[in-house]
Amino acid sequence: MSLENLSINFATVRQAGTFAEIVDACLRHGITAISPWREHVNAAGIEEAARIVAANGLRVTGHCRGGFFPASDEAGRRAAIDDNRRAIDEAAALGASCLVMVVGGLPNGSRDLPGARQMVEDGLAEILPYARQRNVKLALEPLHPFYAAERACLNMLGQSLDLCDRLGEGTGVAIDVYHVWWDPDLEKQVARAGRNGQILAHHICDWLVPTTDPLNDRGMMGDGIVDLGRFRAMIEQAGFAGPQEVEIFSHRWQARPVDEVLATIVERYRTVCQPGAVAAAAA
Ligand code: ZN
């Protein structure tokens, strides 16, 4: 099976080191799609990162990440806008399919969740013209409600798509199984996103039972309770044929050698992440 639709988010293989070292590790395993984080890109320098991408013919399935709009004062909100403009520039230089937006939660000490959500919408509306100019799509990523206070007050796919509809062209969603697998409205909202061409990224990992740390105990595909084959079938039926991007924040996997992690990912991608995979295994 071709690996052209398998992408590695750099958070998954942080232990490999620098931007260049992570790319080398991916290439050793035949993986040519990546999703880097700003810290890796900026440590390498944006020109050098873009050069590595071009020299190796890599596909950049996302740049991580923009967002974090809410702040307790105007200066904080301005700083966030400026930082998002820089992230847009980086995404453009890398030729990324989208800039992933983790929108931010409550400002320090605030109890005003609707107010935070308004700041998110205002912030996105403000950077969107610049993103359109630079031809960078903004992928709003709803995060599991557990993260509403600290990371993202955008928590459901339907809520995110409503926001995309209000913002208009140049916006869409990153659909991460970890954040949305539990949503009873999932199938309907995935179909809706597909109809409108708003699926910009498909992130995968697994939900472990029990999950011991919501931040850093995400599971390797196949180790948890998400039916990833069925999930992928739903995404493809909705019209998205782009890569599955592996994003596993995990202390356990980060403690293992990077080649072991990548070899396991390739094996699981083949055996549990394809449409019909679980049904085939049970037959
Ligand atoms: Zn994600």
mmCIF file of C-alpha atoms and ligand atoms in Angstrom:
data_model
loop_
_atom_site.group_PDB
_atom_site.id
_atom_site.type_symbol
_atom_site.label_atom_id
_atom_site.label_comp_id
_atom_site.label_asym_id
_atom_site.label_seq_id
_atom_site.Cartn_x
_atom_site.Cartn_y
_atom_site.Cartn_z
ATOM 1 C CA MET A 1 0.000 0.000 0.000
ATOM 2 C CA SER A 2 1.265 3.438 -0.907
ATOM 3 C CA LEU A 3 2.113 5.708 1.977
ATOM 4 C CA GLU A 4 1.425 8.916 0.063
ATOM 5 C CA ASN A 5 -1.685 9.512 2.190
ATOM 6 C CA LEU A 6 0.116 9.118 5.492
ATOM 7 C CA SER A 7 1.340 12.286 7.163
ATOM 8 C CA ILE A 8 3.311 12.703 10.358
ATOM 9 C CA ASN A 9 2.607 15.548 12.731
ATOM 10 C CA PHE A 10 5.895 16.556 14.336
ATOM 11 C CA ALA A 11 4.350 16.361 17.828
ATOM 12 C CA THR A 12 4.305 12.589 17.358
ATOM 13 C CA VAL A 13 8.059 12.260 16.904
ATOM 14 C CA ARG A 14 9.425 15.193 18.852
ATOM 15 C CA GLN A 15 12.215 12.954 20.174
ATOM 16 C CA ALA A 16 13.769 12.744 16.706
ATOM 17 C CA GLY A 17 15.150 16.262 17.154
ATOM 18 C CA THR A 18 15.272 19.117 14.682
ATOM 19 C CA PHE A 19 13.145 19.853 11.636
ATOM 20 C CA ALA A 20 15.742 18.204 9.368
ATOM 21 C CA GLU A 21 16.137 15.193 11.658
ATOM 22 C CA ILE A 22 12.384 14.591 11.847
ATOM 23 C CA VAL A 23 12.128 14.819 8.049
ATOM 24 C CA ASP A 24 15.010 12.333 7.686
ATOM 25 C CA ALA A 25 13.274 9.915 10.057
ATOM 26 C CA CYS A 26 10.028 10.139 8.055
ATOM 27 C CA LEU A 27 11.882 9.590 4.773
ATOM 28 C CA ARG A 28 13.592 6.470 6.187
ATOM 29 C CA HIS A 29 10.105 4.990 6.524
ATOM 30 C CA GLY A 30 8.851 6.099 3.116
ATOM 31 C CA ILE A 31 6.722 8.910 4.533
ATOM 32 C CA THR A 32 6.672 12.090 2.443
ATOM 33 C CA ALA A 33 3.894 14.133 4.059
ATOM 34 C CA ILE A 34 4.514 16.144 7.199
ATOM 35 C CA SER A 35 2.866 18.617 9.518
ATOM 36 C CA PRO A 36 5.471 20.646 11.406
ATOM 37 C CA TRP A 37 5.120 22.877 14.443
ATOM 38 C CA ARG A 38 6.217 26.495 14.485
ATOM 39 C CA GLU A 39 8.936 25.799 17.058
ATOM 40 C CA HIS A 40 10.644 23.354 14.681
ATOM 41 C CA VAL A 41 10.232 25.632 11.694
ATOM 42 C CA ASN A 42 11.521 28.696 13.515
ATOM 43 C CA ALA A 43 14.458 26.850 15.045
ATOM 44 C CA ALA A 44 15.503 25.731 11.552
ATOM 45 C CA GLY A 45 14.695 29.117 10.025
ATOM 46 C CA ILE A 46 11.765 29.453 7.650
ATOM 47 C CA GLU A 47 13.932 29.565 4.504
ATOM 48 C CA GLU A 48 15.819 26.436 5.469
ATOM 49 C CA ALA A 49 12.590 24.623 6.385
ATOM 50 C CA ALA A 50 11.021 25.598 3.056
ATOM 51 C CA ARG A 51 14.188 24.484 1.252
ATOM 52 C CA ILE A 52 14.043 21.032 2.918
ATOM 53 C CA VAL A 53 10.374 20.698 1.982
ATOM 54 C CA ALA A 54 11.019 21.580 -1.663
ATOM 55 C CA ALA A 55 14.251 19.569 -1.994
ATOM 56 C CA ASN A 56 12.486 16.400 -0.816
ATOM 57 C CA GLY A 57 9.185 16.988 -2.590
ATOM 58 C CA LEU A 58 7.344 16.882 0.727
ATOM 59 C CA ARG A 59 3.661 17.571 1.114
ATOM 60 C CA VAL A 60 2.848 19.789 4.104
ATOM 61 C CA THR A 61 -0.598 18.789 5.339
ATOM 62 C CA GLY A 62 -0.756 21.524 7.935
ATOM 63 C CA HIS A 63 1.261 24.087 9.841
ATOM 64 C CA CYS A 64 0.807 23.976 13.622
ATOM 65 C CA ARG A 65 -0.441 26.276 14.742
ATOM 66 C CA GLY A 66 -2.220 29.605 14.881
ATOM 67 C CA GLY A 67 -5.003 30.721 17.196
ATOM 68 C CA PHE A 68 -5.019 31.578 20.918
ATOM 69 C CA PHE A 69 -6.989 34.764 20.317
ATOM 70 C CA PRO A 70 -8.658 35.493 23.672
ATOM 71 C CA ALA A 71 -6.672 37.738 26.006
ATOM 72 C CA SER A 72 -7.565 39.888 28.991
ATOM 73 C CA ASP A 73 -6.629 43.167 27.344
ATOM 74 C CA GLU A 74 -6.378 44.842 23.968
ATOM 75 C CA ALA A 75 -2.566 44.596 23.905
ATOM 76 C CA GLY A 76 -2.802 40.839 24.372
ATOM 77 C CA ARG A 77 -5.375 40.499 21.609
ATOM 78 C CA ARG A 78 -3.218 42.620 19.254
ATOM 79 C CA ALA A 79 -0.171 40.497 20.023
ATOM 80 C CA ALA A 80 -2.168 37.385 19.102
ATOM 81 C CA ILE A 81 -3.237 38.917 15.784
ATOM 82 C CA ASP A 82 0.368 39.827 14.937
ATOM 83 C CA ASP A 83 1.576 36.362 15.854
ATOM 84 C CA ASN A 84 -1.108 34.781 13.678
ATOM 85 C CA ARG A 85 0.021 36.905 10.731
ATOM 86 C CA ARG A 86 3.532 35.497 11.170
ATOM 87 C CA ALA A 87 2.110 31.972 11.292
ATOM 88 C CA ILE A 88 0.260 32.667 8.032
ATOM 89 C CA ASP A 89 3.531 33.820 6.430
ATOM 90 C CA GLU A 90 5.232 30.605 7.537
ATOM 91 C CA ALA A 91 2.390 28.425 6.241
ATOM 92 C CA ALA A 92 2.604 30.224 2.897
ATOM 93 C CA ALA A 93 6.385 29.767 2.696
ATOM 94 C CA LEU A 94 6.018 26.042 3.416
ATOM 95 C CA GLY A 95 3.168 25.637 0.933
ATOM 96 C CA ALA A 96 1.055 24.105 3.720
ATOM 97 C CA SER A 97 -2.461 22.908 2.874
ATOM 98 C CA CYS A 98 -3.720 24.824 5.883
ATOM 99 C CA LEU A 99 -2.791 26.656 9.045
ATOM 100 C CA VAL A 100 -4.247 24.697 11.956
ATOM 101 C CA MET A 101 -6.100 26.961 14.370
ATOM 102 C CA VAL A 102 -6.262 26.052 18.040
ATOM 103 C CA VAL A 103 -8.344 29.045 18.913
ATOM 104 C CA GLY A 104 -7.653 29.527 22.622
ATOM 105 C CA GLY A 105 -9.765 29.280 25.774
ATOM 106 C CA LEU A 106 -10.679 31.680 28.557
ATOM 107 C CA PRO A 107 -8.412 34.644 29.270
ATOM 108 C CA ASN A 108 -6.671 34.403 32.670
ATOM 109 C CA GLY A 109 -9.164 34.637 35.487
ATOM 110 C CA SER A 110 -12.160 35.068 33.180
ATOM 111 C CA ARG A 111 -15.461 33.232 33.580
ATOM 112 C CA ASP A 112 -16.935 34.664 30.387
ATOM 113 C CA LEU A 113 -17.047 31.770 27.930
ATOM 114 C CA PRO A 114 -19.379 33.476 25.408
ATOM 115 C CA GLY A 115 -17.038 36.490 25.533
ATOM 116 C CA ALA A 116 -14.035 34.266 24.781
ATOM 117 C CA ARG A 117 -15.879 32.726 21.858
ATOM 118 C CA GLN A 118 -16.613 36.210 20.527
ATOM 119 C CA MET A 119 -12.913 37.118 20.787
ATOM 120 C CA VAL A 120 -12.121 34.007 18.750
ATOM 121 C CA GLU A 121 -14.559 34.987 16.038
ATOM 122 C CA ASP A 122 -13.316 38.585 15.991
ATOM 123 C CA GLY A 123 -9.688 37.440 15.820
ATOM 124 C CA LEU A 124 -10.350 35.030 12.979
ATOM 125 C CA ALA A 125 -12.324 37.669 11.071
ATOM 126 C CA GLU A 126 -9.401 40.049 11.447
ATOM 127 C CA ILE A 127 -6.690 37.732 10.120
ATOM 128 C CA LEU A 128 -8.799 36.120 7.403
ATOM 129 C CA PRO A 129 -8.268 38.779 4.702
ATOM 130 C CA TYR A 130 -4.504 38.414 5.169
ATOM 131 C CA ALA A 131 -4.762 34.610 4.987
ATOM 132 C CA ARG A 132 -6.780 34.894 1.768
ATOM 133 C CA GLN A 133 -4.178 37.245 0.313
ATOM 134 C CA ARG A 134 -1.421 34.754 1.109
ATOM 135 C CA ASN A 135 -3.574 31.857 -0.122
ATOM 136 C CA VAL A 136 -3.456 30.100 3.246
ATOM 137 C CA LYS A 137 -6.559 28.243 4.417
ATOM 138 C CA LEU A 138 -7.460 28.450 8.093
ATOM 139 C CA ALA A 139 -8.370 25.027 9.524
ATOM 140 C CA LEU A 140 -10.427 25.538 12.657
ATOM 141 C CA GLU A 141 -9.826 22.577 14.933
ATOM 142 C CA PRO A 142 -12.554 21.832 17.465
ATOM 143 C CA LEU A 143 -10.965 20.388 20.603
ATOM 144 C CA HIS A 144 -12.591 17.984 23.053
ATOM 145 C CA PRO A 145 -14.611 19.988 25.637
ATOM 146 C CA PHE A 146 -12.029 19.028 28.259
ATOM 147 C CA TYR A 147 -9.801 21.719 26.730
ATOM 148 C CA ALA A 148 -12.413 24.512 26.642
ATOM 149 C CA ALA A 149 -10.855 26.570 29.454
ATOM 150 C CA GLU A 150 -7.199 26.414 28.495
ATOM 151 C CA ARG A 151 -6.812 25.617 24.822
ATOM 152 C CA ALA A 152 -9.898 25.965 22.677
ATOM 153 C CA CYS A 153 -13.433 27.156 23.362
ATOM 154 C CA LEU A 154 -14.361 25.727 19.978
ATOM 155 C CA ASN A 155 -15.444 22.223 20.909
ATOM 156 C CA MET A 156 -17.774 20.658 18.392
ATOM 157 C CA LEU A 157 -17.647 20.124 14.685
ATOM 158 C CA GLY A 158 -21.092 21.668 14.140
ATOM 159 C CA GLN A 159 -20.131 24.745 16.159
ATOM 160 C CA SER A 160 -16.929 25.091 14.112
ATOM 161 C CA LEU A 161 -18.772 24.766 10.810
ATOM 162 C CA ASP A 162 -21.303 27.394 11.899
ATOM 163 C CA LEU A 163 -18.360 29.693 12.521
ATOM 164 C CA CYS A 164 -16.829 28.838 9.114
ATOM 165 C CA ASP A 165 -20.161 29.705 7.511
ATOM 166 C CA ARG A 166 -20.145 33.107 9.183
ATOM 167 C CA LEU A 167 -16.492 33.766 8.261
ATOM 168 C CA GLY A 168 -16.736 32.540 4.687
ATOM 169 C CA GLU A 169 -14.184 31.635 2.058
ATOM 170 C CA GLY A 170 -10.743 30.504 3.167
ATOM 171 C CA THR A 171 -11.920 28.678 6.287
ATOM 172 C CA GLY A 172 -12.607 25.022 7.019
ATOM 173 C CA VAL A 173 -12.009 22.438 9.716
ATOM 174 C CA ALA A 174 -9.341 20.038 10.895
ATOM 175 C CA ILE A 175 -11.174 16.895 11.966
ATOM 176 C CA ASP A 176 -9.212 15.125 14.684
ATOM 177 C CA VAL A 177 -10.639 11.785 15.809
ATOM 178 C CA TYR A 178 -9.364 12.359 19.334
ATOM 179 C CA HIS A 179 -11.542 15.435 19.752
ATOM 180 C CA VAL A 180 -14.746 14.496 17.958
ATOM 181 C CA TRP A 181 -15.158 10.695 18.012
ATOM 182 C CA TRP A 182 -17.785 10.879 20.787
ATOM 183 C CA ASP A 183 -20.061 13.415 19.057
ATOM 184 C CA PRO A 184 -23.530 11.942 18.302
ATOM 185 C CA ASP A 185 -23.855 14.487 15.502
ATOM 186 C CA LEU A 186 -20.529 13.495 13.934
ATOM 187 C CA GLU A 187 -21.702 11.777 10.774
ATOM 188 C CA LYS A 188 -24.095 14.562 9.864
ATOM 189 C CA GLN A 189 -21.491 17.264 10.474
ATOM 190 C CA VAL A 190 -18.720 15.456 8.568
ATOM 191 C CA ALA A 191 -21.077 15.111 5.600
ATOM 192 C CA ARG A 192 -21.961 18.803 5.874
ATOM 193 C CA ALA A 193 -18.273 19.796 5.956
ATOM 194 C CA GLY A 194 -17.583 17.617 2.936
ATOM 195 C CA ARG A 195 -20.457 19.050 0.932
ATOM 196 C CA ASN A 196 -19.074 22.532 1.415
ATOM 197 C CA GLY A 197 -15.459 21.584 0.728
ATOM 198 C CA GLN A 198 -14.554 22.500 4.315
ATOM 199 C CA ILE A 199 -12.559 19.420 5.371
ATOM 200 C CA LEU A 200 -8.962 20.625 5.359
ATOM 201 C CA ALA A 201 -7.274 17.968 7.487
ATOM 202 C CA HIS A 202 -7.896 14.572 9.073
ATOM 203 C CA HIS A 203 -5.891 13.913 12.245
ATOM 204 C CA ILE A 204 -5.657 10.453 13.753
ATOM 205 C CA CYS A 205 -4.576 8.681 16.927
ATOM 206 C CA ASP A 206 -6.717 6.649 19.347
ATOM 207 C CA TRP A 207 -8.594 7.133 22.629
ATOM 208 C CA LEU A 208 -7.200 4.882 25.317
ATOM 209 C CA VAL A 209 -9.302 3.340 28.076
ATOM 210 C CA PRO A 210 -8.481 4.411 30.646
ATOM 211 C CA THR A 211 -6.937 7.684 29.523
ATOM 212 C CA THR A 212 -4.549 8.679 32.301
ATOM 213 C CA ASP A 213 -3.616 12.169 31.071
ATOM 214 C CA PRO A 214 -5.846 14.028 28.620
ATOM 215 C CA LEU A 215 -2.898 16.043 27.307
ATOM 216 C CA ASN A 216 -0.207 13.450 26.833
ATOM 217 C CA ASP A 217 -1.759 10.018 26.826
ATOM 218 C CA ARG A 218 -3.164 9.754 23.332
ATOM 219 C CA GLY A 219 -3.078 6.268 21.923
ATOM 220 C CA MET A 220 -1.434 4.683 18.915
ATOM 221 C CA MET A 221 -4.030 3.779 16.286
ATOM 222 C CA GLY A 222 -5.490 0.390 17.144
ATOM 223 C CA ASP A 223 -4.694 0.589 20.868
ATOM 224 C CA GLY A 224 -7.929 2.326 21.839
ATOM 225 C CA ILE A 225 -11.668 2.346 21.196
ATOM 226 C CA VAL A 226 -12.097 4.490 18.073
ATOM 227 C CA ASP A 227 -13.224 2.618 14.966
ATOM 228 C CA LEU A 228 -10.675 4.301 12.721
ATOM 229 C CA GLY A 229 -11.583 2.338 9.588
ATOM 230 C CA ARG A 230 -15.174 3.428 9.890
ATOM 231 C CA PHE A 231 -14.128 6.990 10.674
ATOM 232 C CA ARG A 232 -11.976 7.136 7.551
ATOM 233 C CA ALA A 233 -14.790 5.694 5.430
ATOM 234 C CA MET A 234 -17.045 8.501 6.685
ATOM 235 C CA ILE A 235 -14.410 11.136 5.826
ATOM 236 C CA GLU A 236 -13.849 9.709 2.344
ATOM 237 C CA GLN A 237 -17.595 9.448 1.707
ATOM 238 C CA ALA A 238 -17.785 13.141 2.536
ATOM 239 C CA GLY A 239 -15.309 13.762 -0.297
ATOM 240 C CA PHE A 240 -12.003 14.250 1.501
ATOM 241 C CA ALA A 241 -9.247 12.122 -0.016
ATOM 242 C CA GLY A 242 -6.272 13.861 1.596
ATOM 243 C CA PRO A 243 -3.767 12.349 4.011
ATOM 244 C CA GLN A 244 -4.462 10.953 7.438
ATOM 245 C CA GLU A 245 -2.155 12.891 9.721
ATOM 246 C CA VAL A 246 -0.858 11.040 12.764
ATOM 247 C CA GLU A 247 -0.868 13.294 15.805
ATOM 248 C CA ILE A 248 -0.057 11.409 18.998
ATOM 249 C CA PHE A 249 0.806 13.443 22.061
ATOM 250 C CA SER A 250 2.073 10.704 24.336
ATOM 251 C CA HIS A 251 4.724 10.439 27.004
ATOM 252 C CA ARG A 252 4.806 6.688 26.380
ATOM 253 C CA TRP A 253 5.521 6.938 22.667
ATOM 254 C CA GLN A 254 7.876 9.852 23.075
ATOM 255 C CA ALA A 255 10.027 7.663 25.315
ATOM 256 C CA ARG A 256 10.536 5.134 22.510
ATOM 257 C CA PRO A 257 13.044 5.240 19.655
ATOM 258 C CA VAL A 258 11.673 7.226 16.739
ATOM 259 C CA ASP A 259 12.191 4.390 14.252
ATOM 260 C CA GLU A 260 10.109 2.071 16.406
ATOM 261 C CA VAL A 261 7.345 4.684 16.601
ATOM 262 C CA LEU A 262 7.323 5.265 12.839
ATOM 263 C CA ALA A 263 7.436 1.553 12.006
ATOM 264 C CA THR A 264 4.446 1.000 14.307
ATOM 265 C CA ILE A 265 2.578 3.910 12.694
ATOM 266 C CA VAL A 266 3.137 2.516 9.192
ATOM 267 C CA GLU A 267 1.928 -0.924 10.270
ATOM 268 C CA ARG A 268 -1.188 0.434 12.029
ATOM 269 C CA TYR A 269 -1.923 2.808 9.165
ATOM 270 C CA ARG A 270 -2.115 -0.221 6.893
ATOM 271 C CA THR A 271 -4.023 -2.498 9.231
ATOM 272 C CA VAL A 272 -6.470 -0.332 11.203
ATOM 273 C CA CYS A 273 -6.825 3.049 9.487
ATOM 274 C CA GLN A 274 -8.255 2.056 6.125
ATOM 275 C CA PRO A 275 -11.992 1.974 5.367
ATOM 276 C CA GLY A 276 -13.338 -1.442 6.321
ATOM 277 C CA ALA A 277 -10.216 -2.299 8.312
ATOM 278 C CA VAL A 278 -11.942 -3.322 11.523
ATOM 279 C CA ALA A 279 -14.603 -5.358 9.741
ATOM 280 C CA ALA A 280 -11.873 -7.176 7.812
ATOM 281 C CA ALA A 281 -9.941 -7.966 10.975
ATOM 282 C CA ALA A 282 -13.066 -9.424 12.619
ATOM 283 C CA ALA A 283 -14.026 -11.559 9.615
HETATM 284 ZN ZN ZN B 1 -5.257 17.599 15.786
#
